[in-house]
mmCIF file of C-alpha atoms and ligand atoms in Angstrom:
data_model
loop_
_atom_site.group_PDB
_atom_site.id
_atom_site.type_symbol
_atom_site.label_atom_id
_atom_site.label_comp_id
_atom_site.label_asym_id
_atom_site.label_seq_id
_atom_site.Cartn_x
_atom_site.Cartn_y
_atom_site.Cartn_z
ATOM 1 C CA ASN A 1 47.469 2.513 7.148
ATOM 2 C CA LEU A 2 47.789 5.008 9.945
ATOM 3 C CA TYR A 3 46.199 3.901 13.232
ATOM 4 C CA ARG A 4 45.321 6.160 16.133
ATOM 5 C CA PRO A 5 44.945 3.884 19.172
ATOM 6 C CA MET A 6 44.663 6.945 21.417
ATOM 7 C CA ALA A 7 42.494 9.126 19.179
ATOM 8 C CA ALA A 8 41.133 12.144 21.102
ATOM 9 C CA GLY A 9 42.966 10.837 24.167
ATOM 10 C CA VAL A 10 40.730 7.795 24.463
ATOM 11 C CA ALA A 11 42.066 4.265 24.126
ATOM 12 C CA GLN A 12 40.268 2.771 21.136
ATOM 13 C CA ASP A 13 39.196 -0.815 21.679
ATOM 14 C CA ASP A 14 38.314 -1.930 18.161
ATOM 15 C CA GLU A 15 40.336 -4.869 16.856
ATOM 16 C CA ALA A 16 42.513 -2.983 14.361
ATOM 17 C CA ASN A 17 43.573 -0.317 16.840
ATOM 18 C CA LEU A 18 44.232 -2.836 19.619
ATOM 19 C CA ALA A 19 46.344 -4.935 17.244
ATOM 20 C CA ALA A 20 48.314 -1.857 16.165
ATOM 21 C CA ALA A 21 48.923 -0.875 19.794
ATOM 22 C CA LYS A 22 50.021 -4.426 20.683
ATOM 23 C CA ALA A 23 52.360 -4.585 17.700
ATOM 24 C CA PHE A 24 53.902 -1.295 18.765
ATOM 25 C CA VAL A 25 54.525 -2.581 22.300
ATOM 26 C CA SER A 26 56.060 -5.804 20.908
ATOM 27 C CA HIS A 27 58.336 -3.710 18.735
ATOM 28 C CA LEU A 28 59.428 -1.588 21.709
ATOM 29 C CA ILE A 29 60.186 -4.658 23.803
ATOM 30 C CA GLU A 30 62.155 -6.229 20.952
ATOM 31 C CA THR A 31 64.382 -3.162 20.821
ATOM 32 C CA VAL A 32 65.148 -3.636 24.544
ATOM 33 C CA ASP A 33 65.715 -7.364 23.938
ATOM 34 C CA PRO A 34 65.083 -8.700 27.462
ATOM 35 C CA GLU A 35 66.278 -12.152 28.579
ATOM 36 C CA GLU A 36 63.721 -14.932 28.865
ATOM 37 C CA PHE A 37 63.625 -14.673 32.681
ATOM 38 C CA ASP A 38 63.636 -10.849 32.878
ATOM 39 C CA GLU A 39 60.623 -9.005 34.196
ATOM 40 C CA VAL A 40 59.546 -6.129 31.962
ATOM 41 C CA PHE A 41 58.467 -2.927 33.701
ATOM 42 C CA GLY A 42 56.879 -0.208 31.602
ATOM 43 C CA VAL A 43 56.356 3.498 32.167
ATOM 44 C CA ILE A 44 53.225 4.483 30.296
ATOM 45 C CA CYS A 45 52.440 8.107 29.590
ATOM 46 C CA SER A 46 48.838 9.028 29.052
ATOM 47 C CA PRO A 47 46.825 12.172 28.528
ATOM 48 C CA SER A 48 45.909 13.883 31.783
ATOM 49 C CA HIS A 49 42.861 11.898 32.624
ATOM 50 C CA VAL A 50 42.892 8.132 32.390
ATOM 51 C CA SER A 51 39.428 6.692 32.913
ATOM 52 C CA PHE A 52 38.777 3.195 34.187
ATOM 53 C CA THR A 53 37.888 2.052 30.637
ATOM 54 C CA ASP A 54 41.113 3.500 29.271
ATOM 55 C CA LYS A 55 43.074 1.679 31.982
ATOM 56 C CA SER A 56 41.410 -1.632 31.115
ATOM 57 C CA ASN A 57 42.167 -1.120 27.432
ATOM 58 C CA LEU A 58 45.754 -0.262 28.280
ATOM 59 C CA VAL A 59 46.141 -3.375 30.396
ATOM 60 C CA ALA A 60 44.541 -5.469 27.635
ATOM 61 C CA THR A 61 47.138 -4.120 25.220
ATOM 62 C CA LEU A 62 50.073 -4.786 27.539
ATOM 63 C CA ARG A 63 49.152 -8.051 29.242
ATOM 64 C CA GLY A 64 51.392 -10.936 28.244
ATOM 65 C CA GLN A 65 54.150 -8.540 27.191
ATOM 66 C CA VAL A 66 54.745 -6.346 30.225
ATOM 67 C CA ASN A 67 54.796 -7.478 33.868
ATOM 68 C CA ALA A 68 54.205 -4.207 35.687
ATOM 69 C CA ILE A 69 53.387 -0.646 34.738
ATOM 70 C CA MET A 70 53.572 2.873 36.111
ATOM 71 C CA VAL A 71 51.113 5.271 34.472
ATOM 72 C CA VAL A 72 52.108 8.932 34.536
ATOM 73 C CA THR A 73 50.670 11.872 32.674
ATOM 74 C CA GLU A 74 52.442 13.288 29.652
ATOM 75 C CA PRO A 75 52.839 16.762 31.216
ATOM 76 C CA PHE A 76 54.475 15.242 34.295
ATOM 77 C CA ALA A 77 56.872 13.171 32.185
ATOM 78 C CA THR A 78 57.780 16.312 30.254
ATOM 79 C CA ALA A 79 58.411 18.318 33.425
ATOM 80 C CA PHE A 80 60.536 15.474 34.800
ATOM 81 C CA ALA A 81 62.605 15.341 31.611
ATOM 82 C CA ILE A 82 63.548 19.018 31.822
ATOM 83 C CA GLY A 83 63.934 19.262 35.599
ATOM 84 C CA GLU A 84 60.887 21.507 36.093
ATOM 85 C CA ILE A 85 58.774 19.508 38.534
ATOM 86 C CA GLY A 86 59.335 22.146 41.231
ATOM 87 C CA GLY A 87 56.754 24.617 39.955
ATOM 88 C CA SER A 88 55.443 24.973 36.450
ATOM 89 C CA ILE A 89 52.497 24.692 34.130
ATOM 90 C CA VAL A 90 53.097 22.218 31.328
ATOM 91 C CA VAL A 91 51.002 22.606 28.196
ATOM 92 C CA ASP A 92 51.363 19.501 26.034
ATOM 93 C CA ILE A 93 49.827 20.133 22.622
ATOM 94 C CA GLY A 94 49.641 16.662 21.089
ATOM 95 C CA ALA A 95 47.709 15.171 18.212
ATOM 96 C CA GLY A 96 44.572 14.021 20.009
ATOM 97 C CA THR A 97 44.489 16.307 23.040
ATOM 98 C CA THR A 98 46.069 19.318 24.658
ATOM 99 C CA ASP A 99 46.879 18.530 28.283
ATOM 100 C CA ILE A 100 47.525 21.336 30.720
ATOM 101 C CA ALA A 101 48.811 20.561 34.184
ATOM 102 C CA ARG A 102 50.038 22.318 37.303
ATOM 103 C CA ILE A 103 53.229 20.638 38.418
ATOM 104 C CA HIS A 104 54.447 21.229 41.950
ATOM 105 C CA GLY A 105 56.736 18.571 43.283
ATOM 106 C CA THR A 106 54.667 15.424 43.117
ATOM 107 C CA PHE A 107 52.514 13.596 40.606
ATOM 108 C CA PRO A 108 49.670 15.899 39.603
ATOM 109 C CA THR A 109 46.175 14.818 40.602
ATOM 110 C CA ASP A 110 43.040 15.073 38.456
ATOM 111 C CA GLU A 111 42.363 18.503 39.964
ATOM 112 C CA ASP A 112 45.720 19.762 38.713
ATOM 113 C CA GLN A 113 44.904 19.009 35.099
ATOM 114 C CA VAL A 114 42.709 20.153 32.275
ATOM 115 C CA THR A 115 42.394 18.335 28.963
ATOM 116 C CA ILE A 116 40.911 19.977 25.913
ATOM 117 C CA GLN A 117 40.152 18.338 22.577
ATOM 118 C CA GLU A 118 41.654 21.162 20.548
ATOM 119 C CA ALA A 119 45.060 19.863 19.435
ATOM 120 C CA GLY A 120 46.870 18.759 16.250
ATOM 121 C CA ASP A 121 44.158 16.544 14.722
ATOM 122 C CA TRP A 122 41.542 19.205 15.421
ATOM 123 C CA LEU A 123 43.763 21.845 13.838
ATOM 124 C CA ASP A 124 44.158 19.694 10.715
ATOM 125 C CA LEU A 125 40.396 19.469 10.372
ATOM 126 C CA GLU A 126 39.908 23.215 10.846
ATOM 127 C CA LEU A 127 42.561 23.953 8.229
ATOM 128 C CA LYS A 128 41.075 21.390 5.855
ATOM 129 C CA ASN A 129 37.679 23.064 6.163
ATOM 130 C CA LEU A 130 39.141 26.527 5.564
ATOM 131 C CA ILE A 131 40.929 25.297 2.435
ATOM 132 C CA ALA A 132 37.831 23.499 1.154
ATOM 133 C CA LYS A 133 35.769 26.634 1.692
ATOM 134 C CA LYS A 134 38.182 28.945 -0.121
ATOM 135 C CA PHE A 135 39.072 26.592 -2.976
ATOM 136 C CA THR A 136 35.785 25.006 -3.930
ATOM 137 C CA GLY A 137 36.233 21.549 -5.390
ATOM 138 C CA ALA A 138 39.748 21.132 -3.923
ATOM 139 C CA GLN A 139 40.590 17.452 -3.423
ATOM 140 C CA ILE A 140 42.479 17.306 -0.162
ATOM 141 C CA THR A 141 43.059 14.683 2.496
ATOM 142 C CA LYS A 142 43.750 15.041 6.219
ATOM 143 C CA ASP A 143 47.298 13.802 5.708
ATOM 144 C CA MET A 144 48.053 16.370 2.985
ATOM 145 C CA VAL A 145 46.795 19.116 5.256
ATOM 146 C CA ARG A 146 48.815 17.819 8.219
ATOM 147 C CA LYS A 147 52.016 17.906 6.147
ATOM 148 C CA TRP A 148 51.380 21.480 5.010
ATOM 149 C CA LYS A 149 50.674 22.491 8.594
ATOM 150 C CA GLU A 150 53.837 20.829 9.911
ATOM 151 C CA GLU A 151 55.943 22.557 7.249
ATOM 152 C CA SER A 152 54.562 26.054 7.659
ATOM 153 C CA SER A 153 52.563 26.539 10.894
ATOM 154 C CA TYR A 154 52.782 29.968 12.514
ATOM 155 C CA VAL A 155 50.877 32.508 14.591
ATOM 156 C CA GLY A 156 51.280 36.248 15.033
ATOM 157 C CA GLY A 157 53.032 38.708 12.750
ATOM 158 C CA ASP A 158 52.344 39.354 9.094
ATOM 159 C CA VAL A 159 50.506 36.948 6.833
ATOM 160 C CA ARG A 160 52.969 34.736 4.956
ATOM 161 C CA THR A 161 52.838 33.149 1.542
ATOM 162 C CA VAL A 162 52.696 29.357 1.580
ATOM 163 C CA GLU A 163 52.322 27.842 -1.864
ATOM 164 C CA VAL A 164 51.032 24.312 -2.168
ATOM 165 C CA SER A 165 49.838 22.341 -5.105
ATOM 166 C CA LEU A 166 46.453 20.682 -5.000
ATOM 167 C CA SER A 167 43.908 19.214 -7.368
ATOM 168 C CA VAL A 168 40.736 21.148 -8.002
ATOM 169 C CA ASP A 169 38.213 18.948 -9.778
ATOM 170 C CA GLY A 170 41.082 16.862 -11.127
ATOM 171 C CA LYS A 171 43.102 19.833 -12.352
ATOM 172 C CA SER A 172 46.488 20.539 -10.680
ATOM 173 C CA GLN A 173 46.740 24.035 -9.286
ATOM 174 C CA ASN A 174 49.220 26.051 -7.191
ATOM 175 C CA VAL A 175 47.529 28.024 -4.452
ATOM 176 C CA ASP A 176 48.577 30.181 -1.502
ATOM 177 C CA ILE A 177 47.276 28.904 1.851
ATOM 178 C CA GLY A 178 49.493 31.098 4.042
ATOM 179 C CA ASP A 179 46.581 33.145 5.369
ATOM 180 C CA LEU A 180 44.529 30.024 6.103
ATOM 181 C CA ILE A 181 47.380 28.379 8.018
ATOM 182 C CA GLN A 182 47.646 31.418 10.251
ATOM 183 C CA GLU A 183 43.877 31.592 10.663
ATOM 184 C CA ALA A 184 43.646 27.915 11.660
ATOM 185 C CA CYS A 185 46.578 28.095 14.101
ATOM 186 C CA GLU A 186 45.084 31.247 15.636
ATOM 187 C CA LEU A 187 41.934 29.267 16.501
ATOM 188 C CA LEU A 188 43.984 27.273 18.988
ATOM 189 C CA ILE A 189 45.148 30.342 20.919
ATOM 190 C CA PRO A 190 41.985 31.257 22.881
ATOM 191 C CA LYS A 191 41.330 27.564 23.645
ATOM 192 C CA VAL A 192 44.796 27.061 25.100
ATOM 193 C CA GLY A 193 44.823 30.521 26.709
ATOM 194 C CA ASN A 194 41.562 29.966 28.552
ATOM 195 C CA ALA A 195 42.648 26.545 29.797
ATOM 196 C CA ILE A 196 45.909 27.996 31.156
ATOM 197 C CA LYS A 197 44.004 30.785 32.895
ATOM 198 C CA ARG A 198 41.725 28.234 34.518
ATOM 199 C CA ILE A 199 44.678 26.184 35.755
ATOM 200 C CA VAL A 200 46.268 29.319 37.253
ATOM 201 C CA ALA A 201 43.027 30.586 38.788
ATOM 202 C CA GLU A 202 42.332 27.299 40.550
ATOM 203 C CA ALA A 203 45.816 27.131 42.083
ATOM 204 C CA ASP A 204 46.736 28.111 45.636
ATOM 205 C CA PRO A 205 46.956 31.939 45.401
ATOM 206 C CA GLU A 206 50.371 32.032 47.093
ATOM 207 C CA TYR A 207 51.614 29.778 44.368
ATOM 208 C CA GLN A 208 50.122 31.533 41.356
ATOM 209 C CA PRO A 209 53.075 33.878 40.650
ATOM 210 C CA VAL A 210 55.441 30.890 40.402
ATOM 211 C CA LEU A 211 53.116 29.182 37.949
ATOM 212 C CA ARG A 212 52.532 32.306 35.852
ATOM 213 C CA ASN A 213 56.264 32.698 35.608
ATOM 214 C CA ASN A 214 56.969 29.215 34.245
ATOM 215 C CA ILE A 215 54.533 28.153 31.552
ATOM 216 C CA ILE A 216 56.093 25.471 29.378
ATOM 217 C CA LEU A 217 54.814 24.536 25.923
ATOM 218 C CA SER A 218 55.543 21.050 24.641
ATOM 219 C CA GLY A 219 54.200 18.385 22.271
ATOM 220 C CA GLY A 220 54.251 18.629 18.488
ATOM 221 C CA GLY A 221 51.847 21.565 18.524
ATOM 222 C CA SER A 222 54.434 23.694 20.324
ATOM 223 C CA LEU A 223 56.392 23.730 17.047
ATOM 224 C CA ILE A 224 53.943 26.312 15.691
ATOM 225 C CA GLU A 225 56.211 29.272 15.014
ATOM 226 C CA GLY A 226 55.629 32.249 17.300
ATOM 227 C CA LEU A 227 53.428 30.241 19.667
ATOM 228 C CA ALA A 228 55.064 31.115 23.016
ATOM 229 C CA GLU A 229 54.925 34.834 22.316
ATOM 230 C CA ARG A 230 51.362 34.651 21.054
ATOM 231 C CA VAL A 231 50.145 32.634 24.058
ATOM 232 C CA ALA A 232 51.890 35.061 26.420
ATOM 233 C CA ARG A 233 50.042 37.944 24.781
ATOM 234 C CA GLU A 234 46.749 36.063 24.956
ATOM 235 C CA ILE A 235 46.987 35.566 28.730
ATOM 236 C CA SER A 236 48.769 38.832 29.575
ATOM 237 C CA ASP A 237 45.644 40.080 31.403
ATOM 238 C CA ILE A 238 46.422 37.743 34.338
ATOM 239 C CA GLY A 239 49.711 39.544 35.097
ATOM 240 C CA ASP A 240 53.361 39.032 34.215
ATOM 241 C CA VAL A 241 53.812 35.702 32.503
ATOM 242 C CA ASN A 242 56.749 33.764 31.150
ATOM 243 C CA VAL A 243 55.915 31.285 28.390
ATOM 244 C CA TRP A 244 58.571 29.155 26.717
ATOM 245 C CA CYS A 245 58.925 26.073 24.503
ATOM 246 C CA VAL A 246 60.931 22.929 25.276
ATOM 247 C CA GLU A 247 63.543 21.721 22.814
ATOM 248 C CA ASN A 248 62.750 18.543 20.846
ATOM 249 C CA PRO A 249 59.105 18.616 21.933
ATOM 250 C CA LEU A 250 58.223 15.422 20.056
ATOM 251 C CA GLU A 251 60.633 13.424 22.239
ATOM 252 C CA LYS A 252 60.215 15.051 25.654
ATOM 253 C CA VAL A 253 57.525 12.711 27.003
ATOM 254 C CA ALA A 254 59.533 9.634 26.019
ATOM 255 C CA GLU A 255 62.710 11.140 27.494
ATOM 256 C CA GLY A 256 60.906 11.793 30.765
ATOM 257 C CA ALA A 257 59.503 8.266 30.819
ATOM 258 C CA LEU A 258 62.953 6.814 30.341
ATOM 259 C CA MET A 259 64.354 8.953 33.161
ATOM 260 C CA LEU A 260 61.469 7.923 35.441
ATOM 261 C CA ALA A 261 62.107 4.271 34.581
ATOM 262 C CA GLY A 262 65.705 4.727 35.653
ATOM 263 C CA GLU A 263 64.967 6.527 38.909
ATOM 264 C CA MET A 264 61.695 5.191 40.324
ATOM 265 C CA PRO A 265 61.758 2.273 42.810
ATOM 266 C CA ASP A 266 59.985 -1.004 41.953
ATOM 267 C CA ASP A 267 57.140 -0.340 44.376
ATOM 268 C CA MET A 268 55.945 2.527 42.162
ATOM 269 C CA TYR A 269 54.841 -0.048 39.586
ATOM 270 C CA THR A 270 51.578 -1.996 39.534
ATOM 271 C CA SER A 271 51.703 -5.615 38.505
ATOM 272 C CA ILE A 272 49.378 -6.484 35.608
ATOM 273 C CA ASN A 273 49.922 -10.243 35.431
HETATM 274 N N1 ATP B 301 55.754 22.061 12.962
HETATM 275 C C1 ATP B 301 54.573 21.726 13.458
HETATM 276 N N2 ATP B 301 53.590 22.646 13.592
HETATM 277 C C2 ATP B 301 52.378 22.322 14.080
HETATM 278 N N3 ATP B 301 52.045 21.094 14.487
HETATM 279 C C3 ATP B 301 52.991 20.136 14.385
HETATM 280 C C4 ATP B 301 54.284 20.385 13.889
HETATM 281 N N4 ATP B 301 54.999 19.227 13.915
HETATM 282 C C5 ATP B 301 54.174 18.297 14.414
HETATM 283 N N5 ATP B 301 52.965 18.828 14.699
HETATM 284 C C6 ATP B 301 51.767 18.148 15.195
HETATM 285 O O1 ATP B 301 52.006 17.638 16.489
HETATM 286 C C7 ATP B 301 51.155 16.520 16.701
HETATM 287 C C8 ATP B 301 51.974 15.380 17.256
HETATM 288 O O2 ATP B 301 52.529 15.785 18.463
HETATM 289 P P1 ATP B 301 52.866 14.752 19.628
HETATM 290 O O3 ATP B 301 53.786 13.711 19.098
HETATM 291 O O4 ATP B 301 53.292 15.547 20.782
HETATM 292 O O5 ATP B 301 51.413 14.128 19.850
HETATM 293 P P2 ATP B 301 51.034 12.736 20.535
HETATM 294 O O6 ATP B 301 51.795 12.593 21.788
HETATM 295 O O7 ATP B 301 51.125 11.680 19.505
HETATM 296 O O8 ATP B 301 49.467 12.976 20.844
HETATM 297 P P3 ATP B 301 48.710 13.036 22.260
HETATM 298 O O9 ATP B 301 49.599 13.750 23.200
HETATM 299 O O10 ATP B 301 47.453 13.771 21.961
HETATM 300 O O11 ATP B 301 48.475 11.624 22.647
HETATM 301 C C9 ATP B 301 50.516 16.170 15.370
HETATM 302 O O12 ATP B 301 49.199 16.679 15.314
HETATM 303 C C10 ATP B 301 51.418 16.914 14.388
HETATM 304 O O13 ATP B 301 50.752 17.268 13.184
HETATM 305 MG MG1 MG B 302 51.551 13.392 23.511
#
C-alpha cells in the first residue's frame, strides 16, 4: 500500500496515514541510531504554508520519537542546499503541491510564498483522464500513469511517440500516448507561470531584476524534459528571465535539511516534549 500522509500538502490525520508517517520517522531515527540518552533534533520540511492543524498533526506524529524540531519550507531547504539563499525564486514541483517562494537571505514568510495544488499527483490525474478519453474502455490505474509520466514527461518541441501497453476491455493493446503526455505536462505551464509572475510582482521593485534572473526549478516535477526553457518562454513577458533546474531534484530538500541540521544553533529548535 502506498500512503500519502501529506496529500495535497495537508497532513492527513486518519489512523493509517498517521501510522505510516510514524513508522517512517521511526525508520529514519533507526538509521541514525542515537544512544539512549541522546536528544533527537529534527529538521522538518513542509510545503510553504503550515497551518495550525498541520503543525498539531506533525507534532502528534513526532512526539515520543523526536525531542525538538525546526520546521522550514521545502523551497528554503532547497535554496540552502545549493547556496542560493541570497536572492532567488525557488519553484518546488512536488507530488502534492507546487511551492513557489521568494528567497532573500532569511527564512521566507507567508507573504513570500505561494502554494498551488497543481503538481505531480494532479498531473497524473489529468493524464489519466486524457488517456481514458482517447482510449475508451482502457483499464488504467494512477500508478501506471505515474510510471509512464516519469519515464517520458516532456514539454515543448515536436510531439514524440511513447508506446505503452494497456488493457482495453480486457484485451492487451499497444498504444501511443506521446501526444497526451505532452498535452498533460503543458497544462502545468500556465499554472506555474502565473504563480511565478505573482511572486515577482509582489516583490520589492528594486529587487525584482535579481529574482527574475534566478528562478530555480526543483522537486520531482522539474524532471519534465524541456521544462526550464518552456517556463522561461511562458513568463518572458515580464522581462529577461533566467530559469534553471537543480541537479538531483528529488534529494535537494533532504540535502538542505541535513545541512541546516549541521549549521543551525540549538535555539532554532522548538521543544515538543
Ligand atoms: N521524470 C519525471 N517527470 C515528471 N514528474 C516526475 C518525474 N520523476 C518524478 N516525478 C514526479 O515528482 C513527484 C515527486 O516529487 P518530490 O519527491 O519532489 O515530491 P514530494 O516532496 O514527495 O511532494 P510535496 O513536495 O508535494 O510534498 C511525483 O509526482 C513524481 O511522479
Ligand atoms: Mg517536496
